[in-house]
């Protein structure tokens, strides 16, 4: 019954959204890829909002519900039927009266199951498509025939482009099989390499009293440069997000010279390599929104580059990897030996990470295995010292943000800083 109601709601709000798009004819930017979509979407919004009326997808709503919610500009009703009825009424009002409507919509799209993207986008015609990364083992691969099938789904938005539109691509990312930009579509590339149209220069980690507290870098395009210093975040992942966001904004007609306030406008979403003050003078790197093999590797690389007395990696299970699960967890264990001083694992799958770290030569007293996050939290609370930098990462369902909250110097700030703090998630 619950699923039937959900399908009915999706059907109604999608009908309304299609009619709204036809009536107001906004320009569409689609953000697709295996990792970094939400941060990229937020960066793109920050870059565009300085010059045009723009709306973005909220949080990480990128499904068959998320796309029409963005078009209608209404919140997710979750299990609140009153909120859904209000959303449907708001959609009708958009159709019945003339009201100011965004000139641009920034829409994040994602695939959990085969056909998710093609079904949710069949009625949208984008002017710009921004791609993030397409790793060898993408998230949700468990539900597809192969990693290539996931990537093919994520590449679908490129097929919607026509002559005169824009594709934004990551020039540092190996080109996946099947990647094709339609003829007549303008391409804007971004990355750290010299070949990129939009390039990051002089990346470094900022510190305060010897601890990491942000990043700085320059964005170079043609003969223009913009310097950005961003606090409370760490990692090259954010650089890629901002590069992709700015490239997408340029494709939409914005100008780099007008983006000097981008650092103030951009706010990284919770759970994406966010720096949070921890107990006993430690610093937490909260990367708990979700986990995939490539994101795990990037997180460990970020930890390794962070100034610290000790580097502690707290890794929870990565889910929905199917037959690639053991391989992916083993790889993170191997990297942990060289990227961390202490490894703490949470969950049955992450045991493979701990075992590989030991096989690779990590000291037995530096590897700690837990089944439950609460036990890991208790251990870490007794272990933390001044100058420790603690990376916490794992898939959504492992709820690693609970460990971050337990380690926070000010846990009362959790509703503002951590992912999954709304009533729907806290009740689970």
Coordinates of N, CA, C and O in Angstrom, one line a residue, residues 136-138 140-147 293 318-330 349:
X136 N 36.1 3.0 -11.8 CA 36.0 1.6 -12.3 C 34.9 0.8 -11.6 O 34.3 0.0 -12.2
X137 N 34.8 1.1 -10.2 CA 33.7 0.4 -9.5 C 32.8 1.5 -8.9 O 33.1 2.0 -7.8
X138 N 31.7 1.8 -9.6 CA 30.8 2.8 -9.1 C 29.9 2.3 -8.0 O 29.7 1.1 -7.8
X140 N 26.4 1.5 -6.1 CA 25.1 0.8 -6.6 C 25.4 -0.3 -7.7 O 24.5 -0.8 -8.3
X141 N 26.7 -0.7 -7.9 CA 27.0 -1.6 -8.9 C 26.3 -3.0 -8.7 O 26.0 -3.8 -9.6
X142 N 26.0 -3.3 -7.4 CA 25.3 -4.5 -7.0 C 24.0 -4.7 -7.8 O 23.6 -5.9 -8.0
X143 N 23.3 -3.7 -8.2 CA 22.0 -3.8 -8.8 C 22.1 -3.8 -10.4 O 21.1 -3.7 -11.0
X144 N 23.3 -3.8 -10.9 CA 23.5 -3.7 -12.3 C 24.3 -5.0 -12.8 O 24.9 -5.7 -12.0
X145 N 24.3 -5.2 -14.1 CA 25.0 -6.3 -14.7 C 26.5 -6.2 -14.6 O 27.2 -7.2 -14.5
X146 N 27.0 -4.9 -14.6 CA 28.4 -4.7 -14.6 C 28.6 -3.2 -14.2 O 27.7 -2.4 -14.3
X147 N 29.9 -2.8 -13.9 CA 30.2 -1.4 -13.7 C 29.9 -0.6 -14.9 O 29.4 0.6 -14.8
X293 N 34.2 3.0 -3.4 CA 35.7 2.7 -3.5 C 36.5 4.0 -3.8 O 37.5 4.3 -3.1
X318 N 31.2 -0.3 3.1 CA 30.7 0.2 1.8 C 29.7 -0.8 1.3 O 30.0 -1.9 1.1
X319 N 28.5 -0.3 1.0 CA 27.4 -1.2 0.6 C 27.2 -1.1 -0.9 O 27.7 -0.3 -1.6
X320 N 26.3 -2.1 -1.3 CA 25.8 -2.1 -2.7 C 26.9 -2.3 -3.8 O 26.9 -1.7 -4.9
X321 N 28.0 -3.0 -3.4 CA 29.1 -3.3 -4.3 C 29.1 -4.7 -4.8 O 29.9 -5.0 -5.7
X322 N 28.2 -5.5 -4.3 CA 28.1 -6.9 -4.9 C 29.4 -7.6 -4.8 O 30.0 -7.7 -3.8
X323 N 29.7 -8.3 -5.9 CA 30.9 -9.1 -6.0 C 32.2 -8.3 -5.9 O 33.3 -8.9 -5.7
X324 N 32.1 -7.0 -6.0 CA 33.3 -6.2 -5.9 C 33.6 -5.7 -4.4 O 34.6 -5.0 -4.2
X325 N 32.8 -6.2 -3.5 CA 32.9 -5.7 -2.1 C 34.2 -6.0 -1.5 O 34.9 -5.2 -0.9
X326 N 34.6 -7.3 -1.5 CA 35.9 -7.7 -0.8 C 37.1 -7.0 -1.4 O 37.9 -6.5 -0.7
X327 N 37.1 -6.9 -2.8 CA 38.2 -6.3 -3.5 C 38.3 -4.8 -3.0 O 39.4 -4.3 -2.7
X328 N 37.2 -4.1 -3.0 CA 37.2 -2.7 -2.6 C 37.6 -2.5 -1.2 O 38.4 -1.5 -0.9
X329 N 37.1 -3.3 -0.3 CA 37.5 -3.1 1.2 C 39.0 -3.5 1.4 O 39.6 -2.8 2.2
X330 N 39.4 -4.5 0.7 CA 40.8 -4.8 0.8 C 41.7 -3.7 0.3 O 42.8 -3.4 0.9
X349 N 31.9 -6.1 6.6 CA 32.6 -6.0 5.4 C 33.9 -5.3 5.5 O 34.9 -5.7 4.9

